[in-house]
CSV table of C-alpha atoms and ligand atoms in Angstrom, one decimal:
chain,number,residue,atom,x,y,z
A,649,MET,CA,67.3,79.8,111.4
A,650,ALA,CA,67.9,80.3,107.7
A,651,GLN,CA,71.4,80.8,106.4
A,652,LYS,CA,71.3,85.3,107.1
A,653,LYS,CA,72.3,87.0,104.1
A,654,SER,CA,74.5,88.7,106.5
A,655,LEU,CA,76.1,87.8,109.5
A,656,ASN,CA,78.8,89.8,111.3
A,657,GLN,CA,82.6,89.6,111.6
A,658,SER,CA,82.3,88.1,115.1
A,659,GLU,CA,78.8,86.6,114.7
A,660,ILE,CA,81.2,84.6,112.3
A,661,ASN,CA,84.2,84.2,114.0
A,662,ARG,CA,81.7,82.9,117.0
A,663,VAL,CA,81.3,79.9,114.7
A,664,TRP,CA,84.4,79.1,113.7
A,665,SER,CA,85.6,79.7,117.7
A,666,ASP,CA,82.8,76.4,118.4
A,667,GLU,CA,84.2,74.5,115.5
A,668,TRP,CA,87.3,74.2,116.3
A,669,LYS,CA,86.3,74.1,119.9
A,670,LYS,CA,85.4,70.1,119.1
A,671,GLU,CA,88.0,67.1,120.3
A,672,LEU,CA,91.3,68.3,118.9
A,673,HIS,CA,92.7,66.1,115.8
A,674,SER,CA,95.7,63.4,115.8
A,675,PRO,CA,97.4,64.1,113.0
A,676,LYS,CA,96.6,61.2,111.1
A,677,THR,CA,92.6,61.7,112.4
A,678,LEU,CA,93.2,65.2,110.2
A,679,PHE,CA,94.9,64.1,107.3
A,680,ALA,CA,92.2,61.6,106.3
A,681,GLN,CA,89.4,63.5,105.8
A,682,ARG,CA,88.0,63.0,102.9
A,683,LEU,CA,87.8,66.4,101.4
A,684,PHE,CA,91.4,67.2,102.5
A,685,VAL,CA,92.6,63.4,101.5
A,686,GLU,CA,90.8,65.4,97.5
A,687,GLY,CA,91.9,68.7,97.6
A,688,TYR,CA,95.5,68.5,98.6
A,689,PRO,CA,97.5,66.9,95.4
A,690,VAL,CA,95.0,69.4,93.8
A,691,PHE,CA,96.9,72.4,95.4
A,692,LYS,CA,99.8,71.0,96.2
A,693,LYS,CA,101.0,71.3,93.0
A,694,TYR,CA,100.3,74.7,91.9
A,695,ILE,CA,102.4,75.7,94.3
A,696,PRO,CA,105.5,76.9,92.9
A,697,ILE,CA,108.6,74.6,93.1
A,698,GLY,CA,111.5,76.4,95.1
A,699,ALA,CA,108.4,78.2,97.2
A,700,GLN,CA,110.1,79.5,100.8
A,701,THR,CA,107.4,81.1,102.3
A,702,ILE,CA,103.7,80.2,102.3
A,703,LEU,CA,101.4,81.8,104.6
A,704,GLU,CA,97.8,80.7,105.4
A,705,VAL,CA,95.0,82.5,105.5
A,706,GLY,CA,92.2,81.2,108.2
A,707,ALA,CA,94.2,78.4,108.7
A,708,GLY,CA,91.0,77.0,110.3
A,709,SER,CA,92.9,72.7,111.1
A,710,GLY,CA,95.8,73.8,109.3
A,711,ARG,CA,95.3,70.4,107.4
A,712,TYR,CA,97.0,72.5,104.5
A,713,GLY,CA,99.3,73.9,106.0
A,714,LEU,CA,100.6,72.1,108.5
A,715,ALA,CA,100.3,68.9,106.2
A,716,LEU,CA,103.0,71.3,103.5
A,717,ALA,CA,105.0,71.8,105.6
A,718,ARG,CA,105.4,68.2,106.3
A,719,ASP,CA,105.7,68.1,102.7
A,720,LEU,CA,108.2,70.8,100.9
A,721,ALA,CA,111.0,71.0,102.2
A,722,GLY,CA,113.2,74.2,102.5
A,723,THR,CA,109.4,76.2,103.2
A,724,HIS,CA,108.6,78.1,106.0
A,725,VAL,CA,105.2,78.3,106.2
A,726,THR,CA,103.0,80.7,108.5
A,727,LEU,CA,99.3,79.3,109.6
A,728,THR,CA,97.2,82.0,110.5
A,729,ASP,CA,93.9,82.6,112.5
A,730,ILE,CA,92.1,84.7,113.8
A,731,VAL,CA,90.1,82.3,116.5
A,732,ASP,CA,92.3,81.6,119.3
A,733,GLU,CA,90.6,78.0,119.0
A,734,SER,CA,92.0,76.8,115.6
A,735,LEU,CA,95.3,78.0,116.7
A,736,VAL,CA,95.7,75.7,119.5
A,737,ARG,CA,94.1,73.2,117.5
A,738,MET,CA,96.7,73.7,114.6
A,739,ARG,CA,99.9,74.1,116.9
A,740,HIS,CA,99.1,70.5,119.2
A,741,VAL,CA,99.4,69.1,115.4
A,742,ALA,CA,102.6,70.3,114.3
A,743,SER,CA,104.7,69.5,117.7
A,744,GLU,CA,102.8,66.4,116.8
A,745,LEU,CA,104.4,66.3,113.6
A,746,GLY,CA,107.3,67.3,115.8
A,747,LEU,CA,108.2,70.5,112.8
A,748,THR,CA,110.7,73.6,112.9
A,749,ASN,CA,109.6,74.8,109.5
A,750,VAL,CA,106.3,76.5,111.0
A,751,ALA,CA,105.1,79.6,112.7
A,752,ILE,CA,101.6,80.1,113.7
A,753,GLN,CA,100.1,83.4,114.4
A,754,LYS,CA,97.0,85.3,115.4
A,755,GLU,CA,96.0,87.4,112.6
A,756,ASP,CA,92.9,88.7,111.6
A,757,ALA,CA,92.2,89.3,108.2
A,758,PHE,CA,91.5,92.7,106.9
A,759,ALA,CA,94.7,93.6,108.4
A,760,LEU,CA,97.6,91.2,108.4
A,761,SER,CA,101.0,92.1,110.5
A,762,PHE,CA,103.3,91.7,108.3
A,763,PRO,CA,105.4,94.4,105.8
A,764,ASP,CA,103.7,93.9,101.9
A,765,ASP,CA,105.9,91.8,100.1
A,766,SER,CA,106.1,89.3,102.5
A,767,PHE,CA,105.0,86.3,101.3
A,768,ASP,CA,106.0,83.2,97.6
A,769,VAL,CA,102.7,82.5,97.6
A,770,VAL,CA,99.5,82.9,99.9
A,771,PHE,CA,97.1,80.4,100.3
A,772,SER,CA,93.6,80.1,101.6
A,773,ASP,CA,91.2,77.6,101.9
A,774,ALA,CA,87.6,78.6,102.0
A,775,VAL,CA,87.4,81.2,104.2
A,776,ILE,CA,86.7,84.1,101.4
A,777,GLN,CA,82.7,82.6,101.0
A,778,HIS,CA,82.5,83.6,104.7
A,779,ILE,CA,83.8,87.4,104.6
A,780,PRO,CA,81.5,89.5,104.0
A,781,GLN,CA,83.4,91.7,103.5
A,782,HIS,CA,86.1,89.1,101.6
A,783,GLN,CA,87.6,91.8,99.2
A,784,ASN,CA,89.4,93.8,101.7
A,785,ALA,CA,91.2,89.8,103.2
A,786,VAL,CA,91.7,89.3,99.3
A,787,LYS,CA,93.3,92.8,98.8
A,788,GLU,CA,95.4,92.3,102.1
A,789,MET,CA,96.8,88.5,100.8
A,790,ILE,CA,97.7,90.7,98.2
A,791,ARG,CA,99.9,92.9,99.3
A,792,VAL,CA,101.5,90.3,101.5
A,793,LEU,CA,102.3,88.5,98.1
A,794,LYS,CA,105.3,89.3,96.3
A,795,PRO,CA,105.7,91.0,93.3
A,796,GLY,CA,106.1,87.6,91.1
A,797,GLY,CA,104.6,85.5,94.0
A,798,THR,CA,101.0,83.2,93.9
A,799,LEU,CA,97.8,83.6,95.8
A,800,ILE,CA,96.1,80.6,95.7
A,801,LEU,CA,92.0,81.4,96.8
A,802,SER,CA,89.3,79.3,97.0
A,803,SER,CA,85.8,78.6,97.4
A,804,VAL,CA,82.7,76.9,97.4
A,805,ASN,CA,81.4,76.3,93.9
A,806,ARG,CA,78.6,78.5,93.3
A,807,TRP,CA,78.3,75.3,90.8
A,808,ASN,CA,78.4,72.4,93.0
A,809,ILE,CA,74.7,71.4,92.7
A,810,PRO,CA,73.9,69.4,94.8
A,811,HIS,CA,76.5,71.5,98.0
A,812,VAL,CA,73.7,74.1,96.8
A,813,SER,CA,70.6,72.3,96.4
A,814,TYR,CA,71.7,70.9,100.0
A,815,LYS,CA,71.7,74.5,101.6
A,816,LYS,CA,68.9,75.4,99.9
A,817,ALA,CA,66.8,72.3,101.2
A,818,LEU,CA,68.0,74.0,105.0
A,819,SER,CA,66.5,76.7,104.4
A,820,LEU,CA,62.9,75.5,103.5
A,821,ILE,CA,62.8,73.3,105.9
A,822,GLY,CA,63.4,76.2,108.1
A,823,LYS,CA,67.0,74.5,109.8
A,824,GLU,CA,70.1,76.6,110.4
A,825,TYR,CA,73.1,76.1,107.5
A,826,PRO,CA,76.7,74.9,110.4
A,827,TYR,CA,79.0,77.6,109.2
A,828,GLY,CA,77.1,80.3,109.8
A,829,PHE,CA,76.8,83.0,106.6
A,830,GLU,CA,78.4,81.3,103.2
A,831,ARG,CA,78.2,82.0,99.8
A,832,THR,CA,79.3,80.7,96.8
A,833,PHE,CA,82.0,81.6,93.6
A,834,SER,CA,82.1,79.6,90.3
A,835,ALA,CA,85.8,79.8,88.8
A,836,SER,CA,85.6,82.0,87.1
A,837,GLN,CA,83.7,84.9,89.2
A,838,LEU,CA,87.2,83.9,91.7
A,839,LYS,CA,89.1,85.3,88.3
A,840,THR,CA,87.3,87.7,88.1
A,841,LEU,CA,87.9,88.3,91.8
A,842,MET,CA,91.6,88.4,91.2
A,843,ARG,CA,91.1,90.5,87.5
A,844,ARG,CA,89.9,93.6,89.2
A,845,TYR,CA,92.8,93.8,91.8
A,846,HIS,CA,95.6,92.9,89.2
A,847,MET,CA,95.9,89.6,89.3
A,848,GLN,CA,97.3,87.5,85.8
A,849,ASN,CA,95.4,84.4,86.3
A,850,ILE,CA,97.1,81.7,86.1
A,851,THR,CA,94.7,78.8,85.7
A,852,THR,CA,90.9,78.0,87.9
A,853,ASP,CA,90.9,74.4,88.9
A,854,GLY,CA,88.5,72.5,91.6
A,855,PHE,CA,87.5,68.8,93.0
A,856,TYR,CA,85.1,66.7,94.8
A,857,PHE,CA,82.2,67.2,92.9
A,858,ALA,CA,81.0,64.3,95.8
A,859,TYR,CA,80.9,66.8,98.7
A,860,GLY,CA,77.9,68.1,97.8
A,861,VAL,CA,76.2,65.0,97.7
A,862,TYR,CA,77.7,63.0,101.0
A,863,ARG,CA,77.1,66.3,102.7
A,864,TRP,CA,73.0,64.8,102.2
A,865,LYS,CA,74.2,61.6,104.1
A,866,ALA,CA,73.2,63.0,107.8
A,867,HIS,CA,69.5,62.6,106.1
A,868,HIS,CA,69.3,59.7,104.5
A,869,PRO,CA,72.0,56.5,104.2
A,870,ILE,CA,71.3,56.2,100.9
A,871,PHE,CA,73.4,59.9,99.6
A,872,LYS,CA,76.3,57.7,101.5
A,873,LYS,CA,76.3,55.1,98.6
A,874,ILE,CA,75.4,57.8,95.6
A,875,GLY,CA,78.0,59.8,96.8
A,876,GLY,CA,80.8,57.1,96.3
A,877,ILE,CA,79.2,55.9,93.2
A,878,VAL,CA,79.2,59.8,92.1
A,879,ASN,CA,82.6,59.5,93.5
A,880,ARG,CA,84.0,57.1,91.5
A,881,THR,CA,82.7,58.6,87.7
A,882,THR,CA,83.5,62.0,88.6
A,883,ARG,CA,87.4,60.7,88.7
A,884,VAL,CA,87.5,59.2,85.9
A,885,ILE,CA,85.4,61.7,83.8
A,886,ASP,CA,88.1,64.2,85.1
A,887,ALA,CA,90.6,61.4,84.0
A,888,VAL,CA,89.5,62.0,80.5
A,889,SER,CA,89.0,66.1,80.7
A,890,GLY,CA,91.6,66.8,81.9
A,891,ARG,CA,90.3,67.9,84.8
A,892,ALA,CA,87.6,70.1,83.2
A,893,PHE,CA,84.3,68.3,85.1
A,894,SER,CA,85.8,69.1,88.6
A,895,LYS,CA,87.2,72.7,87.5
A,896,TYR,CA,83.9,73.5,86.9
A,897,PHE,CA,81.7,71.3,89.1
A,898,GLY,CA,83.8,70.5,92.0
A,899,PHE,CA,82.6,71.1,95.7
A,900,GLU,CA,85.6,73.7,96.3
A,901,VAL,CA,87.0,75.4,93.1
A,902,PHE,CA,90.1,77.4,93.3
A,903,SER,CA,92.0,80.5,91.3
A,904,VAL,CA,96.1,80.3,90.7
A,905,ALA,CA,97.2,83.7,89.9
A,906,GLN,CA,100.7,85.3,90.2
A,907,LYS,CA,100.9,89.6,91.6
A,908,PRO,CA,102.4,90.9,88.8
A,909,LYS,CA,106.4,92.1,88.8
A,910,LEU,CA,107.0,94.6,86.9
A,911,HIS,CA,110.5,94.3,84.7
A,912,VAL,CA,111.1,98.5,83.5
A,913,LYS,CA,112.7,100.3,85.3
A,914,TYR,CA,111.2,103.8,86.4
A,915,SER,CA,107.9,102.5,87.3
A,916,GLY,CA,106.1,100.7,90.7
A,917,LEU,CA,102.4,99.3,91.8
A,918,PHE,CA,101.2,101.4,94.6
A,919,MET,CA,97.6,100.5,96.1
A,920,LEU,CA,95.8,103.4,97.0
A,921,PRO,CA,95.0,102.6,101.2
A,922,THR,CA,90.9,102.1,101.4
A,923,VAL,CA,88.5,102.3,103.3
A,924,GLU,CA,85.4,100.0,102.3
A,925,ASP,CA,81.6,100.9,103.6
A,926,LYS,CA,79.2,98.7,102.4
A,927,ALA,CA,76.7,101.7,103.3
A,928,ARG,CA,78.3,104.6,101.7
A,929,GLY,CA,80.5,102.9,99.2
A,930,ASP,CA,84.9,102.7,98.9
A,931,LEU,CA,86.8,105.8,99.8
A,932,MET,CA,90.3,105.7,98.8
A,933,MET,CA,93.2,108.2,99.6
A,934,ALA,CA,96.5,109.0,98.3
A,935,GLU,CA,99.0,111.4,100.5
A,936,GLY,CA,102.1,112.5,99.1
A,937,GLU,CA,105.6,111.2,100.1
A,938,LYS,CA,103.1,108.5,102.4
A,939,SER,CA,101.5,106.0,99.6
A,940,ILE,CA,102.7,107.9,96.5
A,941,PRO,CA,106.3,108.5,96.1
A,942,PHE,CA,106.9,111.9,96.0
A,943,ALA,CA,105.2,115.2,97.1
A,944,ILE,CA,102.9,116.0,95.1
A,945,LYS,CA,102.2,119.3,93.3
A,946,ARG,CA,99.5,118.9,90.7
A,947,ILE,CA,97.1,116.0,90.3
A,948,TYR,CA,95.2,115.8,86.5
A,949,LEU,CA,92.3,114.8,84.7
A,950,ILE,CA,91.2,112.6,80.9
A,951,LYS,CA,88.1,111.5,80.8
A,952,GLY,CA,85.9,111.5,77.7
A,953,ILE,CA,87.3,110.1,75.6
A,954,PRO,CA,85.2,109.1,72.4
A,955,GLU,CA,87.7,106.9,70.1
A,956,PHE,CA,88.7,103.4,72.2
A,957,ASN,CA,91.5,103.5,70.0
A,958,ALA,CA,92.7,107.1,70.5
A,959,VAL,CA,95.8,107.9,71.4
A,960,ARG,CA,97.5,109.5,74.3
A,961,GLY,CA,100.4,110.0,76.8
A,962,SER,CA,103.5,107.8,74.0
A,963,HIS,CA,106.2,110.2,75.5
A,964,ALA,CA,108.3,110.2,78.7
A,965,HIS,CA,109.6,113.1,81.1
A,966,LYS,CA,112.7,114.7,81.8
A,967,LYS,CA,112.0,114.5,85.9
A,968,LEU,CA,108.9,114.6,86.2
A,969,ASP,CA,107.3,111.8,88.1
A,970,GLN,CA,103.8,110.4,88.6
A,971,VAL,CA,101.2,108.3,89.0
A,972,ILE,CA,98.6,107.1,87.1
A,973,PHE,CA,95.4,105.9,87.8
A,974,CYS,CA,92.2,104.6,86.3
A,975,ILE,CA,88.7,106.0,88.5
A,976,ASN,CA,87.1,104.7,85.8
A,977,GLY,CA,86.1,102.5,83.2
A,978,SER,CA,89.3,101.2,81.9
A,979,PHE,CA,91.9,101.7,79.3
A,980,GLU,CA,94.9,100.1,78.5
A,981,LEU,CA,98.7,101.5,79.7
A,982,ASN,CA,101.9,100.5,77.9
A,983,VAL,CA,105.4,101.1,79.1
A,984,GLU,CA,108.9,100.8,77.9
A,985,ASP,CA,112.4,101.7,79.7
A,986,GLY,CA,114.7,101.5,76.8
A,987,GLU,CA,114.9,97.9,77.1
A,988,SER,CA,111.6,96.0,78.1
A,989,GLN,CA,108.6,96.8,77.9
A,990,GLN,CA,105.1,96.4,79.9
A,991,GLN,CA,101.7,96.4,79.4
A,992,PHE,CA,99.0,96.5,82.7
A,993,VAL,CA,94.6,96.8,81.8
A,994,MET,CA,93.8,99.9,84.2
A,995,LYS,CA,90.4,99.9,86.1
A,996,PRO,CA,89.6,101.4,89.3
A,997,THR,CA,91.1,98.6,92.1
A,998,GLY,CA,93.0,101.4,93.7
A,999,PHE,CA,96.5,100.3,91.7
A,1000,GLY,CA,98.5,103.2,90.8
A,1001,VAL,CA,101.1,102.3,87.7
A,1002,ARG,CA,104.2,105.1,88.4
A,1003,LEU,CA,105.5,107.1,85.0
A,1004,GLY,CA,108.9,107.8,87.3
A,1005,PRO,CA,111.2,110.1,85.0
A,1006,LYS,CA,113.0,108.7,81.9
A,1007,LEU,CA,109.8,106.1,81.3
A,1008,TRP,CA,107.8,106.3,77.7
A,1009,HIS,CA,104.1,105.8,78.4
A,1010,THR,CA,101.4,105.3,76.3
A,1011,MET,CA,97.7,105.2,77.1
A,1012,THR,CA,95.4,102.9,74.5
A,1013,LYS,CA,91.5,100.9,74.6
A,1014,PHE,CA,89.4,103.5,76.7
A,1015,SER,CA,86.2,102.5,77.1
A,1016,LYS,CA,84.1,105.5,76.8
A,1017,ASP,CA,83.5,105.8,79.9
A,1018,CYS,CA,87.0,106.2,81.0
A,1019,ILE,CA,88.6,108.3,83.7
A,1020,ILE,CA,92.3,108.9,84.8
A,1021,LEU,CA,93.7,110.6,87.2
A,1022,VAL,CA,97.4,111.1,87.8
A,1023,VAL,CA,99.0,112.7,90.4
A,1024,ALA,CA,102.8,114.7,89.5
A,1025,SER,CA,105.9,115.9,91.4
A,1026,ASP,CA,105.8,119.2,89.3
A,1027,TYR,CA,104.1,122.0,87.3
A,1028,LEU,CA,104.1,121.4,83.9
A,1029,ASN,CA,107.4,122.1,81.6
A,1030,GLU,CA,107.1,121.5,78.7
A,1031,ALA,CA,111.1,121.8,78.7
A,1032,ASP,CA,110.7,118.1,80.3
A,1033,TYR,CA,108.3,116.4,77.7
A,1034,LEU,CA,110.4,113.5,75.8
A,1035,ARG,CA,107.9,113.4,73.0
A,1036,ASN,CA,110.0,112.2,70.2
A,1037,TYR,CA,110.7,108.6,70.3
A,1038,ASP,CA,114.1,108.5,68.8
A,1039,GLU,CA,114.8,111.5,70.8
A,1040,TRP,CA,114.2,110.1,74.2
A,1041,LYS,CA,116.5,106.9,72.8
A,1042,GLU,CA,119.5,109.8,73.1
A,1043,TYR,CA,118.4,110.8,76.0
A,1044,LEU,CA,118.0,107.8,77.3
A,1045,LYS,CA,121.7,106.6,76.1
A,1046,ASN,CA,123.8,109.4,77.5
A,1047,HIS,CA,121.2,110.1,80.8
A,1048,PRO,CA,122.2,106.0,82.4
A,1049,ASP,CA,121.5,105.4,85.3
S,1663,LIG,P1,99.5,116.1,77.2
S,1663,LIG,O1,100.6,115.9,78.6
S,1663,LIG,O2,100.6,115.7,75.9
S,1663,LIG,O3,99.0,114.9,77.3
S,1663,LIG,P2,99.5,113.3,76.2
S,1663,LIG,O4,100.2,113.0,76.6
S,1663,LIG,O5,97.2,112.2,76.6
S,1663,LIG,O6,97.4,113.9,74.8
S,1663,LIG,O7,99.2,117.5,77.5
S,1663,LIG,C1,98.3,117.8,76.4
S,1663,LIG,C2,97.9,119.1,76.7
S,1663,LIG,O8,97.7,119.6,77.9
S,1663,LIG,C3,99.1,119.9,76.3
S,1663,LIG,O9,98.9,120.6,75.5
S,1663,LIG,C4,99.4,120.5,77.3
S,1663,LIG,C5,97.9,120.6,78.6
S,1663,LIG,N1,98.3,120.0,79.7
S,1663,LIG,C6,98.5,121.2,80.8
S,1663,LIG,O10,97.9,122.0,80.5
S,1663,LIG,N2,98.4,121.0,82.4
S,1663,LIG,C7,98.4,119.3,82.7
S,1663,LIG,O11,98.6,119.8,84.0
S,1663,LIG,C8,99.0,118.8,81.1
S,1663,LIG,C9,99.5,117.4,82.0
S,1663,LIG,C10,99.0,118.5,80.2
């Protein structure tokens, strides 16, 4: 069987359950794996200093999360996987290492059991490539990440030509790829995925170009030798190019991004619960006093804005509470609380920004197809508007929090 385009999730879990049924690793053999040896230091340098809580989603053998728990004093690492056999492996290594700062638990990446905003860092290595509905897992990772927290997300690289052609060659000769469903992402596709969910890109990186070459060695031992030469060469190229080679052509690439943190008052970020259906599309819902923090009395839409540089808003309200969404196209939202201001590029991702009472807000840079949806806590009342900037400043002075 050549690689199927869409294994269902239970077939994928079975592939990994079989993989993790193999002989248990000792810490020594686990941490000696070449892919780990090449990847770990690169990942580790992006864990922010002082991170206290780390979640690993789809931890598999547990090599990254367990090594982080071992190496980062003051850190608590939660390792999760949906496959029971993976949990057995991770527990075995954790106990051999005598780690007391880890929790190992079964979790479904599509429905994590943790509350919103729980972890300083969420890490997931080479998991989304095996999940056809990877967006749902990414959204969950972002949900449980604290505002200001770091998400590190990696995948097999679509520009690692040796690996991609390896899979193609297997498929041409009718052989099964051992890991079931596997797609690839480029570093820039990962960055786009992050941006889609309003994550702020910190950087992208990658590692171990030569692993794609080593993979061929099952078919001919010469590839072991070639892999060694390629690895030494790419190390030199990386050293002189600031990792530019591995960043684009590594076996794995990854994105490091930060969950936006609101520093303006009178605001908030809201992510609408979404029911995604590959064949029939996404259904997003906003419920008053649930996903929206007030009872909804009014909704309004703004659309058909002909000018990119048109300006809407540019006012605040005294009492009115609102949440603004982009439901098509894009626009830029600027919010200001009198002391600080913030900007968001709004896209139709289900993320809404609260425009609470006293928050000055301005919308601009509208795409031609932009459609804005606002849910509001009250009916229209012109007396509630503060349309003049100086008048608003005066109002803030006279109405402290
Ligand atoms: P306004 O709130 O000033 O929109 P913007 O700041 O984007 O320009 O409203 C523009 C006009 O539309 C104003 O005359 C009031 C009217 N309006 C309604 O009739 N109902 C509504 O729900 C809203 C928001 C505005």
